[in-house]
Structures are given as C-alpha cells and as structure tokens.
PDB file of C-alpha atoms and ligand atoms in Angstrom:
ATOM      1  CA  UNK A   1     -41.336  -1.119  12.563  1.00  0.00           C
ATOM      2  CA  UNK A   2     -39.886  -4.003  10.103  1.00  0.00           C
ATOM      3  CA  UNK A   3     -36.975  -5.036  10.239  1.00  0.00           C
ATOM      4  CA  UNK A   4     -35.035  -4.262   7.561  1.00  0.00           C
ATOM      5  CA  UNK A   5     -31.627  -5.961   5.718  1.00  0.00           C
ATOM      6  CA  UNK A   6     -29.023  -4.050   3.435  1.00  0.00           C
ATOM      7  CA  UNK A   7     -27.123  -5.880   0.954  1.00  0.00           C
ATOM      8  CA  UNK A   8     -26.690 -10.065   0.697  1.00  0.00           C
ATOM      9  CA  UNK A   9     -24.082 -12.115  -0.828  1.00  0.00           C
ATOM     10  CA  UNK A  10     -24.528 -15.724  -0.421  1.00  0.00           C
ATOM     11  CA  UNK A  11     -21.169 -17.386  -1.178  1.00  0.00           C
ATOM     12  CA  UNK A  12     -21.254 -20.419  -2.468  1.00  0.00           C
ATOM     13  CA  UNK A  13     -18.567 -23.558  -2.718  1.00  0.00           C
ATOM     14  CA  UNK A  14     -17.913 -26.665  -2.262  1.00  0.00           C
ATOM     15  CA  UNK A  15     -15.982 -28.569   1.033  1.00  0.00           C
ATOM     16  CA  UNK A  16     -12.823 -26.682   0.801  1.00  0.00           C
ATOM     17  CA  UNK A  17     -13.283 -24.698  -2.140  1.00  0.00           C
ATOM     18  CA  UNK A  18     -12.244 -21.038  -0.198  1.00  0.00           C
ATOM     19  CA  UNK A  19     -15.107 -19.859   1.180  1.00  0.00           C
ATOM     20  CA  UNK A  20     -14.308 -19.301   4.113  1.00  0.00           C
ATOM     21  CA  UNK A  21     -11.100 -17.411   3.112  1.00  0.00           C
ATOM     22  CA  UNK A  22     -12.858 -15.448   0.713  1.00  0.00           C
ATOM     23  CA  UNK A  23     -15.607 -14.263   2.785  1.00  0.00           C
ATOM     24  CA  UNK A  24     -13.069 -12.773   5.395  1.00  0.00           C
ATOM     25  CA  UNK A  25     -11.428 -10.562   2.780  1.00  0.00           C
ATOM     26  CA  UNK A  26     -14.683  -9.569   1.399  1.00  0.00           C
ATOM     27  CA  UNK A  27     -16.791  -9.115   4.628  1.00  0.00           C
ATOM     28  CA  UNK A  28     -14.249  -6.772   5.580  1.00  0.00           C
ATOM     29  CA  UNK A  29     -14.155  -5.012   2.406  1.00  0.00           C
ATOM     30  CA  UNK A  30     -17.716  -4.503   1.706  1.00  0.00           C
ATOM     31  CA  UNK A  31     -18.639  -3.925   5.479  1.00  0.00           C
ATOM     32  CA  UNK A  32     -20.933  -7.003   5.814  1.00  0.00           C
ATOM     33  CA  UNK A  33     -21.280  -9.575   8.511  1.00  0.00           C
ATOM     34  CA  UNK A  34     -20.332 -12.579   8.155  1.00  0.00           C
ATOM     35  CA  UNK A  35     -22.305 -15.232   8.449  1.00  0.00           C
ATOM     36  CA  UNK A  36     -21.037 -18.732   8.653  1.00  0.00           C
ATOM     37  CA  UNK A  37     -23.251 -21.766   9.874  1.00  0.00           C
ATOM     38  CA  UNK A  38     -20.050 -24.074   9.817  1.00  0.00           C
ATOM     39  CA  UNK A  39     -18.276 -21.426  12.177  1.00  0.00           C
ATOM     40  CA  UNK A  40     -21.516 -21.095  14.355  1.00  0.00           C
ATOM     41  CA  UNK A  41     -21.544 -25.130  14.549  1.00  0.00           C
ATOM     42  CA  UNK A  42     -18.182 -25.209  15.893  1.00  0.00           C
ATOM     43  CA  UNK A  43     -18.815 -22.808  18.443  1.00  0.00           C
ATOM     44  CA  UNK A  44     -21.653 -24.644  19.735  1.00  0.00           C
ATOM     45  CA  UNK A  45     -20.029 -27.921  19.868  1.00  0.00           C
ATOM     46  CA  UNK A  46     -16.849 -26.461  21.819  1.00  0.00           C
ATOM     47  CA  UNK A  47     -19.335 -24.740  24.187  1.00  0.00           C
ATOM     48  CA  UNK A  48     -20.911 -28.023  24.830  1.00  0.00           C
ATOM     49  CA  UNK A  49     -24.612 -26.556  24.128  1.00  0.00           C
ATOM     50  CA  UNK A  50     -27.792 -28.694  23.409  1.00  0.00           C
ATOM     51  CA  UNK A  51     -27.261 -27.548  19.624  1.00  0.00           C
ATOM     52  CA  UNK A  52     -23.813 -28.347  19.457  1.00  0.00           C
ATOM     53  CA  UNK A  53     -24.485 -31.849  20.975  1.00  0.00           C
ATOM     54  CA  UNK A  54     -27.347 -32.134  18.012  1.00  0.00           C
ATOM     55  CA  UNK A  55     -24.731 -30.987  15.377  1.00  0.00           C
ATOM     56  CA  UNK A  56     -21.646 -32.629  16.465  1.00  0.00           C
ATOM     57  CA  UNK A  57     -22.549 -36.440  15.273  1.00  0.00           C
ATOM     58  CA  UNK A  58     -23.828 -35.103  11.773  1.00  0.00           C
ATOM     59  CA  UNK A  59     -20.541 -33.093  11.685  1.00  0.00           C
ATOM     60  CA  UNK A  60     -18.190 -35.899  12.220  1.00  0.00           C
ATOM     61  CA  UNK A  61     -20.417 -38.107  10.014  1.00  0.00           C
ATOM     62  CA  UNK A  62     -19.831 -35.117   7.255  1.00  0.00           C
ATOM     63  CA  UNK A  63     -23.767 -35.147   7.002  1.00  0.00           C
ATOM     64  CA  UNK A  64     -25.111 -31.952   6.637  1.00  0.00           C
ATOM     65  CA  UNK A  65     -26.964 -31.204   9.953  1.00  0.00           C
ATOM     66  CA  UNK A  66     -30.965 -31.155   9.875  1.00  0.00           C
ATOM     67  CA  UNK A  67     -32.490 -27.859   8.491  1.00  0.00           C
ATOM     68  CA  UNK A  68     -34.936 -27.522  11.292  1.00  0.00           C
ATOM     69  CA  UNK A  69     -32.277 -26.981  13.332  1.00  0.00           C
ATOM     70  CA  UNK A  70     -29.725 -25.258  11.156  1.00  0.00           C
ATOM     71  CA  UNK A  71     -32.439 -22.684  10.257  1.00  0.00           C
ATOM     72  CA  UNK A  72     -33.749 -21.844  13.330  1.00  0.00           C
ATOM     73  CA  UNK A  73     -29.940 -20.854  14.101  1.00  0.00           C
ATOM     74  CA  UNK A  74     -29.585 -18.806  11.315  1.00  0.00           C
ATOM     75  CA  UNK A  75     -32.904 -16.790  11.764  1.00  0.00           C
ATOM     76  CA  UNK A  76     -31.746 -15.942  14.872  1.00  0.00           C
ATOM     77  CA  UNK A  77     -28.563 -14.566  13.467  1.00  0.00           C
ATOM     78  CA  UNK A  78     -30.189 -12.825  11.267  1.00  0.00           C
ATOM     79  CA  UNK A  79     -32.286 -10.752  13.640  1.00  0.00           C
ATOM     80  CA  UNK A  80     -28.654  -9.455  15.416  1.00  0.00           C
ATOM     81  CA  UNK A  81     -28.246  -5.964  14.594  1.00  0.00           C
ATOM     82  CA  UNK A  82     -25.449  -6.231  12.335  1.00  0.00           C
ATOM     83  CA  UNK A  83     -27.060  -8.134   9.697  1.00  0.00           C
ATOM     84  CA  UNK A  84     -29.177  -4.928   8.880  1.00  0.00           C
ATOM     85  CA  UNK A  85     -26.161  -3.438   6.747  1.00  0.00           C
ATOM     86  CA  UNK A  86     -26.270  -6.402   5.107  1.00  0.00           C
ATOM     87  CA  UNK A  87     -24.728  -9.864   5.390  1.00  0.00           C
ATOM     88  CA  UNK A  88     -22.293 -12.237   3.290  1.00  0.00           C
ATOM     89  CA  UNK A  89     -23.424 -15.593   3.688  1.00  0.00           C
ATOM     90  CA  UNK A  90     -20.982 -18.425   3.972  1.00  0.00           C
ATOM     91  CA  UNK A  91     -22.117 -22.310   3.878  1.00  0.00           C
ATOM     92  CA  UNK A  92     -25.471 -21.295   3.732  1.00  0.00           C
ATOM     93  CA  UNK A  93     -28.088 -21.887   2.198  1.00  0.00           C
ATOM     94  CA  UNK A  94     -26.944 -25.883   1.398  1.00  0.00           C
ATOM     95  CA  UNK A  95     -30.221 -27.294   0.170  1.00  0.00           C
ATOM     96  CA  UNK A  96     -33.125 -25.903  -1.737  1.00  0.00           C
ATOM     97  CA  UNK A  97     -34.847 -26.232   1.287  1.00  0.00           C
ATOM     98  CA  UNK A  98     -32.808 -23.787   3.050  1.00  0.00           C
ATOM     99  CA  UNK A  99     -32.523 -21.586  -0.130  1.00  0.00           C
ATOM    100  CA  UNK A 100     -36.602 -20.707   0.102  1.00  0.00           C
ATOM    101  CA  UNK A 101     -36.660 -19.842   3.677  1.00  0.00           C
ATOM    102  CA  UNK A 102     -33.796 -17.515   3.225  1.00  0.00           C
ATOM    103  CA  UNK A 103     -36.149 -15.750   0.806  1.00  0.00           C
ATOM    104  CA  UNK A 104     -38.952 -15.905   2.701  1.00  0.00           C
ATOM    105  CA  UNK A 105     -37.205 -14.599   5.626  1.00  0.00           C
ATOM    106  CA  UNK A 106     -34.992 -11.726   3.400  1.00  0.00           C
ATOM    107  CA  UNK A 107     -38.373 -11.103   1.763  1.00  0.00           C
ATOM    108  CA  UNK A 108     -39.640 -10.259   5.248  1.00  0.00           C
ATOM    109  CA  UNK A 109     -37.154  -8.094   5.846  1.00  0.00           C
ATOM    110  CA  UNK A 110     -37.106  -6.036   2.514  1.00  0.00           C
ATOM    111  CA  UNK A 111     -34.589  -7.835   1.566  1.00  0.00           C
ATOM    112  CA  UNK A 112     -33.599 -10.420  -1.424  1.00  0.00           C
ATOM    113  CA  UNK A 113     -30.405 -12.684  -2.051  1.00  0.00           C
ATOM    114  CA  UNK A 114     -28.600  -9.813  -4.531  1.00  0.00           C
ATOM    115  CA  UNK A 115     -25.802 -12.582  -5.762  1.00  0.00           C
ATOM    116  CA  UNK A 116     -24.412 -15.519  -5.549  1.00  0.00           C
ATOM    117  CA  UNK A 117     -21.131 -16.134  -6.364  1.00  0.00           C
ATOM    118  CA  UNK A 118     -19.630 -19.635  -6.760  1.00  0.00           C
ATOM    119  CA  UNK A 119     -16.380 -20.513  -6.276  1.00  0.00           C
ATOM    120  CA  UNK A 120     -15.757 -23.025  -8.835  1.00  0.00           C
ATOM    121  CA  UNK A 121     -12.885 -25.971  -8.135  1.00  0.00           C
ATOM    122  CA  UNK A 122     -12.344 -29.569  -9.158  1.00  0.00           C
ATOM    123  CA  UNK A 123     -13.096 -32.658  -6.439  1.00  0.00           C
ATOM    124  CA  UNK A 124      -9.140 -33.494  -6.778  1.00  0.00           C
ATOM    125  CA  UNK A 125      -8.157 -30.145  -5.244  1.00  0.00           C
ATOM    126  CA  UNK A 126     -11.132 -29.894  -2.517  1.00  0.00           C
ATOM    127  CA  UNK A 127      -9.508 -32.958  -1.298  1.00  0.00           C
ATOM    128  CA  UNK A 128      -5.477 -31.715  -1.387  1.00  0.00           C
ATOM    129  CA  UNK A 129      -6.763 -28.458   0.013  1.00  0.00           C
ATOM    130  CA  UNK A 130      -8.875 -29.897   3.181  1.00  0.00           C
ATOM    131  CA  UNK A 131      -6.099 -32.486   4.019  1.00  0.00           C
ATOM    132  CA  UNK A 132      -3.352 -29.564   4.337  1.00  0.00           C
ATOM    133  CA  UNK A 133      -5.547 -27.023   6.411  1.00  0.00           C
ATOM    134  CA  UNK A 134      -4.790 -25.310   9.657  1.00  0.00           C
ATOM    135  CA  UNK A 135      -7.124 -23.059  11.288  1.00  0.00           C
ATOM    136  CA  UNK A 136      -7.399 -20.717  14.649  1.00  0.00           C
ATOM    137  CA  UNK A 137      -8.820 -21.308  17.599  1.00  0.00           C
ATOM    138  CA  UNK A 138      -9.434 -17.477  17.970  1.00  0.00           C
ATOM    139  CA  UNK A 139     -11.127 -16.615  14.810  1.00  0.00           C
ATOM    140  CA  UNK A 140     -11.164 -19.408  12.289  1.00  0.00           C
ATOM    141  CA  UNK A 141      -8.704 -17.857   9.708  1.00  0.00           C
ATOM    142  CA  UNK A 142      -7.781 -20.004   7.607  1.00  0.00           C
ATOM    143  CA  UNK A 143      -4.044 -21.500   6.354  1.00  0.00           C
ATOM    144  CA  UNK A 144      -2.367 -24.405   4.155  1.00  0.00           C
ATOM    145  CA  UNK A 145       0.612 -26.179   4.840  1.00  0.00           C
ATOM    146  CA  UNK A 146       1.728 -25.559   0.868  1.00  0.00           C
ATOM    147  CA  UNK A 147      -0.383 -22.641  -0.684  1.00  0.00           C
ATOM    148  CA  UNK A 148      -0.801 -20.280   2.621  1.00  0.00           C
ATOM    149  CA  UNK A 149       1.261 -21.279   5.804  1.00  0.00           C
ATOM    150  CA  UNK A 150       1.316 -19.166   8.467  1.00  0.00           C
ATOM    151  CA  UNK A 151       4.449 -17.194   8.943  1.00  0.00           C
ATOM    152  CA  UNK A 152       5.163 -18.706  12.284  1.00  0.00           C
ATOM    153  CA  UNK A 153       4.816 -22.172  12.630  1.00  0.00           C
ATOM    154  CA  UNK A 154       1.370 -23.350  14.618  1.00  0.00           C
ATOM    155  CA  UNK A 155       0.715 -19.557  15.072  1.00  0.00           C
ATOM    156  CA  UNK A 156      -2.486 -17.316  13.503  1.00  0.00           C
ATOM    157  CA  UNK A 157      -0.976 -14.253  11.938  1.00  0.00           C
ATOM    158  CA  UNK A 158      -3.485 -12.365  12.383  1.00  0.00           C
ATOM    159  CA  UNK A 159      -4.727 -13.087  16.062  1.00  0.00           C
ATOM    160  CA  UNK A 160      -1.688 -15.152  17.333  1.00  0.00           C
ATOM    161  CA  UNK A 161      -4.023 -17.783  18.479  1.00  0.00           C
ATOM    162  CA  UNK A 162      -3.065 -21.223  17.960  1.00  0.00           C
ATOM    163  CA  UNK A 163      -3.709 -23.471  14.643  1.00  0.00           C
ATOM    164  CA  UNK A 164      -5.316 -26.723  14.920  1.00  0.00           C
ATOM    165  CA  UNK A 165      -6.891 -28.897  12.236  1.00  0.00           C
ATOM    166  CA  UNK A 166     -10.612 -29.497  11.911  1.00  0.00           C
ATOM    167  CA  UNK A 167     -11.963 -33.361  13.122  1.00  0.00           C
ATOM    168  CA  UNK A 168     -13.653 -33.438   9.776  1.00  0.00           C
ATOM    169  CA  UNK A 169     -10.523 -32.788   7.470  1.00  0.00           C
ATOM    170  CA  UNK A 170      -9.720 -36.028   8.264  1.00  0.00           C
ATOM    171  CA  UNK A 171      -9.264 -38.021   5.024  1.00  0.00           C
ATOM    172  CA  UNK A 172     -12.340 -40.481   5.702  1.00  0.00           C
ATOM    173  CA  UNK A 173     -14.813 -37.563   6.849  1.00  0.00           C
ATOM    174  CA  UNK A 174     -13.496 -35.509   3.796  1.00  0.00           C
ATOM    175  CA  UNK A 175     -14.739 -38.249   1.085  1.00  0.00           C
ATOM    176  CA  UNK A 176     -18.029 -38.450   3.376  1.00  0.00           C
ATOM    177  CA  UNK A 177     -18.260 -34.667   3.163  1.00  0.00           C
ATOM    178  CA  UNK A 178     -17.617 -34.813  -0.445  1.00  0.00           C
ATOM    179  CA  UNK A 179     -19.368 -37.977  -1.343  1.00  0.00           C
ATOM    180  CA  UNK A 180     -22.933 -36.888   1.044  1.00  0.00           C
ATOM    181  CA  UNK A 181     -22.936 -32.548   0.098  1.00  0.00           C
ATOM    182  CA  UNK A 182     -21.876 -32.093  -3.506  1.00  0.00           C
ATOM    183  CA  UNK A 183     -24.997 -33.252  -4.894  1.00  0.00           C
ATOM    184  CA  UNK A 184     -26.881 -30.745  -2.553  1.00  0.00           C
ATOM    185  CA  UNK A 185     -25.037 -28.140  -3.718  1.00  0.00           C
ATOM    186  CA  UNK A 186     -25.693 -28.912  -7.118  1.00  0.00           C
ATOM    187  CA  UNK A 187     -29.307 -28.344  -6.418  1.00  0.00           C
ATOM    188  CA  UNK A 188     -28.620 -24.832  -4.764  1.00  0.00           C
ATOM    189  CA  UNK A 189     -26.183 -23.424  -7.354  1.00  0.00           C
ATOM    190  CA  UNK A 190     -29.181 -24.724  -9.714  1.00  0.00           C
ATOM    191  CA  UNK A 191     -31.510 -22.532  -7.347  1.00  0.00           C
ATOM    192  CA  UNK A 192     -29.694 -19.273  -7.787  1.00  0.00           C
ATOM    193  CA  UNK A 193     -28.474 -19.852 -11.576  1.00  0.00           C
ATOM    194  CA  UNK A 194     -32.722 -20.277 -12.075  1.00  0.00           C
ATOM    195  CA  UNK A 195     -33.229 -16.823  -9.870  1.00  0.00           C
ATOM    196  CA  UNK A 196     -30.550 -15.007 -12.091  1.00  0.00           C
ATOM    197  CA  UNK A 197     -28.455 -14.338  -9.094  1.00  0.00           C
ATOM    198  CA  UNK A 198     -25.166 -17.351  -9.684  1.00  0.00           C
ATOM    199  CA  UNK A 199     -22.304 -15.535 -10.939  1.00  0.00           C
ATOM    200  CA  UNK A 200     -19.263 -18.758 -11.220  1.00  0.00           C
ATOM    201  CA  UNK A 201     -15.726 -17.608  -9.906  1.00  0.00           C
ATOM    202  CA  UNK A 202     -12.897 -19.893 -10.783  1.00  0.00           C
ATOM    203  CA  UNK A 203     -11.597 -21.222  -7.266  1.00  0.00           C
ATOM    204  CA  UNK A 204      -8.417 -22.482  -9.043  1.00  0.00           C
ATOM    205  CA  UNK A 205      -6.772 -19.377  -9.278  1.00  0.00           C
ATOM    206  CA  UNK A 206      -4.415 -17.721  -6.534  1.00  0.00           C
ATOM    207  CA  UNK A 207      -6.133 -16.108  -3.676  1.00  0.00           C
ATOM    208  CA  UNK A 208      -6.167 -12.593  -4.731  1.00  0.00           C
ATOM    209  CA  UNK A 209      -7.051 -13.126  -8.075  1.00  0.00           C
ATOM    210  CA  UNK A 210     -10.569 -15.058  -6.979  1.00  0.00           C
ATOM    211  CA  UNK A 211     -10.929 -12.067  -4.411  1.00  0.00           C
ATOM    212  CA  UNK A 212     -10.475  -9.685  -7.533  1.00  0.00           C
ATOM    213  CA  UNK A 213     -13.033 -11.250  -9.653  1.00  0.00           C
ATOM    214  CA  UNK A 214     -15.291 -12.064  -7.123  1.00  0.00           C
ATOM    215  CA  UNK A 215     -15.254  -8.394  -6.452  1.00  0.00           C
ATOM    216  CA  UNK A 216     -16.534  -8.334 -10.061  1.00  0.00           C
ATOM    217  CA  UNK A 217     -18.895 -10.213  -9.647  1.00  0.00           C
ATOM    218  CA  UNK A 218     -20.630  -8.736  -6.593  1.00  0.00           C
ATOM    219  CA  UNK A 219     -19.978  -5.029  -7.045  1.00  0.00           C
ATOM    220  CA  UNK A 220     -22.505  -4.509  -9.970  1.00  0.00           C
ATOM    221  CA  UNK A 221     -25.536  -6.502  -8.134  1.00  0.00           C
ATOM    222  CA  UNK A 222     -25.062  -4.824  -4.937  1.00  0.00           C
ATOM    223  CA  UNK A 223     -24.264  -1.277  -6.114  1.00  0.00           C
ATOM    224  CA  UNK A 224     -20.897  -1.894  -4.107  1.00  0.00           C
ATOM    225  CA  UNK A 225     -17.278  -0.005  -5.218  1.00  0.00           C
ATOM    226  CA  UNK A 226     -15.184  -2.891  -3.966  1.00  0.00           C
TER     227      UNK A 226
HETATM  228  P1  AP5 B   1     -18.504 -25.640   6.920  1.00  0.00           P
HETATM  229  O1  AP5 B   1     -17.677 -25.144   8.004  1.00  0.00           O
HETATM  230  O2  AP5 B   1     -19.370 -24.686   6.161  1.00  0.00           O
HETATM  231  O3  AP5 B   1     -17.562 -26.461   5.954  1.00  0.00           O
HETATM  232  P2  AP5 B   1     -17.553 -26.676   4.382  1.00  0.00           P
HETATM  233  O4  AP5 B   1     -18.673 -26.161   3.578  1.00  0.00           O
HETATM  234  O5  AP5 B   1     -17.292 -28.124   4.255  1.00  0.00           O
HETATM  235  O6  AP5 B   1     -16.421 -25.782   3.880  1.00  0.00           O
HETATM  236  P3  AP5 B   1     -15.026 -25.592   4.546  1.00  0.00           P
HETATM  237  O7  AP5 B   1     -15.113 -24.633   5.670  1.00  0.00           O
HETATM  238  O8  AP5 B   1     -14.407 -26.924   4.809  1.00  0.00           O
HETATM  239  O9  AP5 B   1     -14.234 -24.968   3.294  1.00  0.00           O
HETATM  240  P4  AP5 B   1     -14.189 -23.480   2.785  1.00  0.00           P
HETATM  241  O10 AP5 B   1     -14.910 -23.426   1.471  1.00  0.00           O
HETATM  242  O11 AP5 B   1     -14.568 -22.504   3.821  1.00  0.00           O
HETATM  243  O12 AP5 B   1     -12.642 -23.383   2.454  1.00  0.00           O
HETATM  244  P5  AP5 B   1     -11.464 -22.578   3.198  1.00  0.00           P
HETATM  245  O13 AP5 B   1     -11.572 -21.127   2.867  1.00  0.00           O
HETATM  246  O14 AP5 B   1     -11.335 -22.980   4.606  1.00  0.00           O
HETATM  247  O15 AP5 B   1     -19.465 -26.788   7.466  1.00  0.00           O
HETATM  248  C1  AP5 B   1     -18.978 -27.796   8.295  1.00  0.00           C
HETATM  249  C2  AP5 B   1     -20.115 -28.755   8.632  1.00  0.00           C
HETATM  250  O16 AP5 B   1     -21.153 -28.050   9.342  1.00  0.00           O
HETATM  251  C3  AP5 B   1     -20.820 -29.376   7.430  1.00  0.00           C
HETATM  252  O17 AP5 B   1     -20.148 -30.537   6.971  1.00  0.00           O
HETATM  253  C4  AP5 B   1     -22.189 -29.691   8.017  1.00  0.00           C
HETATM  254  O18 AP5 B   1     -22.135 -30.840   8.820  1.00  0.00           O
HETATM  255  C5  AP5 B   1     -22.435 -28.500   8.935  1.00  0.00           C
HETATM  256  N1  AP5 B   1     -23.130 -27.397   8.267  1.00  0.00           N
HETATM  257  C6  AP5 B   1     -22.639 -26.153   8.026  1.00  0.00           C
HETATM  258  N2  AP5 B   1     -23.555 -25.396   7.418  1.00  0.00           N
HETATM  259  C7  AP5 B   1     -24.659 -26.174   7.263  1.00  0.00           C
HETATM  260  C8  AP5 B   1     -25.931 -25.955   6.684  1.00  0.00           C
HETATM  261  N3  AP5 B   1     -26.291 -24.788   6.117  1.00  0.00           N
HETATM  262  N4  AP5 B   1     -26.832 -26.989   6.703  1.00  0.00           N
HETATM  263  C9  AP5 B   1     -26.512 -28.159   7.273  1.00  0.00           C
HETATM  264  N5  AP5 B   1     -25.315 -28.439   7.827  1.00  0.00           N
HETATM  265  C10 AP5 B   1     -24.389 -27.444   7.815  1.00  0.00           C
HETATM  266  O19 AP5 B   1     -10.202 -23.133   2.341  1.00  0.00           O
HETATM  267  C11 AP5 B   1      -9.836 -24.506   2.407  1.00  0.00           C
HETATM  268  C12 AP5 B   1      -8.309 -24.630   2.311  1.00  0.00           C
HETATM  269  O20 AP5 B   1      -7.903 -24.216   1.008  1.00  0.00           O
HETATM  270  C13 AP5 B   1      -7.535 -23.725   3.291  1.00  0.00           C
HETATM  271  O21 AP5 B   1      -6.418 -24.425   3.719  1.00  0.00           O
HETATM  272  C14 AP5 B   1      -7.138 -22.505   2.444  1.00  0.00           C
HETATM  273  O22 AP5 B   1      -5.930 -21.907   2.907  1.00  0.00           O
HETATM  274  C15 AP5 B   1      -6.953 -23.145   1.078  1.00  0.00           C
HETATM  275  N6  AP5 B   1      -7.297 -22.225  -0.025  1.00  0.00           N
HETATM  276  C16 AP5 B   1      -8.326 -21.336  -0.072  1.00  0.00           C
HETATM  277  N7  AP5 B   1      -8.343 -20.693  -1.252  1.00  0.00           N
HETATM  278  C17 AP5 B   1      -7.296 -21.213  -1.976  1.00  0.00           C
HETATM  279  C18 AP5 B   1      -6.783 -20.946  -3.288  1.00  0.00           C
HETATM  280  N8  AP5 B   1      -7.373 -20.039  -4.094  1.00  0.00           N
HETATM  281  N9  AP5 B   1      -5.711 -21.641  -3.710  1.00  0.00           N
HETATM  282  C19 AP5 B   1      -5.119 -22.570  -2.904  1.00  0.00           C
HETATM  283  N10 AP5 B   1      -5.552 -22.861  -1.634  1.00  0.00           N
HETATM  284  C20 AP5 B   1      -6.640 -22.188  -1.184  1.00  0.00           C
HETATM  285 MG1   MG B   2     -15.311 -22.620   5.766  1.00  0.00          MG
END
C-alpha cells in the first residue's frame, strides 16, 4: 500500500523570525507533527552521531548544512508514522533544491505542500531577537530575555528543564547566519509565491496576533477550523 500524508504547512522565516515559536502553538493546534531540521541537527550533534559530527561545523559556521545530507534526514522523518496526519514543516525546505524533493517526495505520498506561510520581519529585529534568546534543553521552547522571559529565571515553563543559549546566537555566527541564508530563502519564498501556496504573515506583531493570522492563513488551504 502507499504511503500516504494528510495535511502540510511549510513555515517559512528567516534566522529568528518565530518559527520555531509559532510552529509549537500551531502543531498543537492543528494536530500536526512537527518537523524541524534545526531541532533534529541539534539532537544529533548532542548525541555525538556521524550526522551530527557532519552538521556541527556548518552549524557553527552558520552555513546551511549540505542537502544530501539534510534530505536524506528528513525523508526519513517523513516515513515515521506521525507524519501521515500531516506535518508542519519548520526550517525546511531552505533552498529550491530542497523545495522540489519535498514535492517529489509529498507527491509520492499523495500529498502536496498545501501553504506556506511566511513570517515576515526586518534584518534589525532577527538580530535583537537571536541575541536575547533562551531555549530548553528538554524540548526547545523557546524564550527572550525582553519580549518572552520565562517566569522563573533559567527555568522552561513548560517542561522545567533548564534554558541555555544556542552556540550560533552568538553575535558573529548570527551575521554569518544572516549574511550566508537570507538570500536562499529568498529563492524559496520565490518557489512557493510561483506555486500559489506563500501566504506573508507580519512577524512584527505580538505573538498571538501572528498565531491569529497565521491561523488565517492556513485554515482555508488545509480545510482546517483553527
Ligand atoms: P534552525 O534551527 O532552523 O535555525 P534558524 O532557521 O536560523 O531559525 P531559528 O531557530 O534561529 O529561529 P526561529 O525562526 O525558529 O525563531 P524562534 O521562534 O526561536 O537551523 C539552525 C541551523 O541548522 C542552520 O543555520 C543550518 O546550519 C542548519 N539547518 C537547519 N535546517 C536546515 C536545512 N533545511 N538545510 C540546511 N541546513 C539546515 O524565535 C526567535 C526569538 O524571537 C525567541 O527568543 C522568541 O522568543 C522571540 N520571538 C518569537 N516571536 C516573537 C515576536 N512575535 N515578537 C517578539 N519576539 C519574538
Ligand atoms: Mg527555530
């Protein structure tokens, strides 16, 4: 029998631009899994396997890892069973590259990319955003020293796990980040706008209001309530 794939959202952002923090809220919402190739990266570098040792030098460099690698590790994601009801794709696709053999692969499935929203925010607040970050060990939720600190100190409120700041929020691997992807991403949010899929959130905007209308702008491709 074919495999087969329910809904996908492929989120797409910039370094810092709330991905991350929006696809928690909405995975959870819309019952998809999310998928996150930065998260998956981390996990292979802290368990010290030959893929993490690949990714970690790109990562630090704030290079975007090769796709041959990158893609083999999201196909295989992709086959788990909980992608069939559907997935919500976060820092991934990153190149056109990437973009056709998520078709290819969806299209194998039954499946298509349904939307792509893009959270929309200026390189001056990517930047201010990155630099005050905290995350957890435990899940990778995401908090800000200024717009979203935790409620006690060092601590995930959700998990209780403890906060720590990325090695690539560093201010010198943040300008390479921004400096060596945006122009890749320019490409992809290209990709979907030429596919009729992009739908442009603005990422400036309190939390809950880009949740809201990215809400909007999923429910009527998907056929979701929100
Ligand atoms: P990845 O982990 O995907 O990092 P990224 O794309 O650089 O994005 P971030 O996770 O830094 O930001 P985000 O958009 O999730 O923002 P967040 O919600 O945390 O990738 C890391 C690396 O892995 C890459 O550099 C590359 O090397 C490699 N990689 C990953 N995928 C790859 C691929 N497909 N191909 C090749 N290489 C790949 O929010 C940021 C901060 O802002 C937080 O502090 C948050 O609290 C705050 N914030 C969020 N929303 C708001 C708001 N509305 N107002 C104010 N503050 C806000
Ligand atoms: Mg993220």
């Amino acid at each position: 029998m074919t495999p087969s794939i329910g809904r996908v959202v492929v989120l797409l952002g910039a370094p810092g631009a709330g991905k991350g923090t929006q696809a928690q809220i909405l995975s959870e919402r819309l019952g998809l899994a999310h998928v996150a190739t930065g998260d998956l990266f981390r996990a292979a570098v802290r368990d010290e396997t030959p893929l993490g040792v690949t990714a970690k030098g790109y990562m630090d460099r704030g290079e975007l890892v090769p796709d041959a690698v990158t893609i083999e590790m999201l196909l295989e994601r992709l086959a788990k069973p909980d992608a069939e009801a559907g997935i919500l794709l976060d820092g991934f696709p990153r190149n056109t590259a990437q973009a056709e053999v998520l078709d290819k692969a969806l299209g194998d499935k039954g499946g298509r990319v349904d939307v792509a929203p893009y959270i929309e925010v200026p390189e001056a607040d990517l930047v201010a955003r990155l630099g005050g970050r905290w995350i957890c060990r435990a899940g990778g939720h995401p908090y800000h020293e200024l717009s979203k600190p935790s409620q006690k100190p060092g601590i995930c409120d959700v998990d209780g796990s403890e906060l720590y700041q990325r090695s690539d929020d560093q201010p010198a691997t943040v300008q390479a980040r921004l400096r060596q992807q945006l122009g890749a991403l320019d490409t992809v949010v290209d990709y979907y706008r030429g596919h009729d899929v992009l739908r442009v959130v603005d990422g400036q905007q309190a939390i809950d209001k880009v949740t809201a209308d990215l809400l909007a702008a999923i429910a009527p491709a998907t056929g979701s309530r929100g």
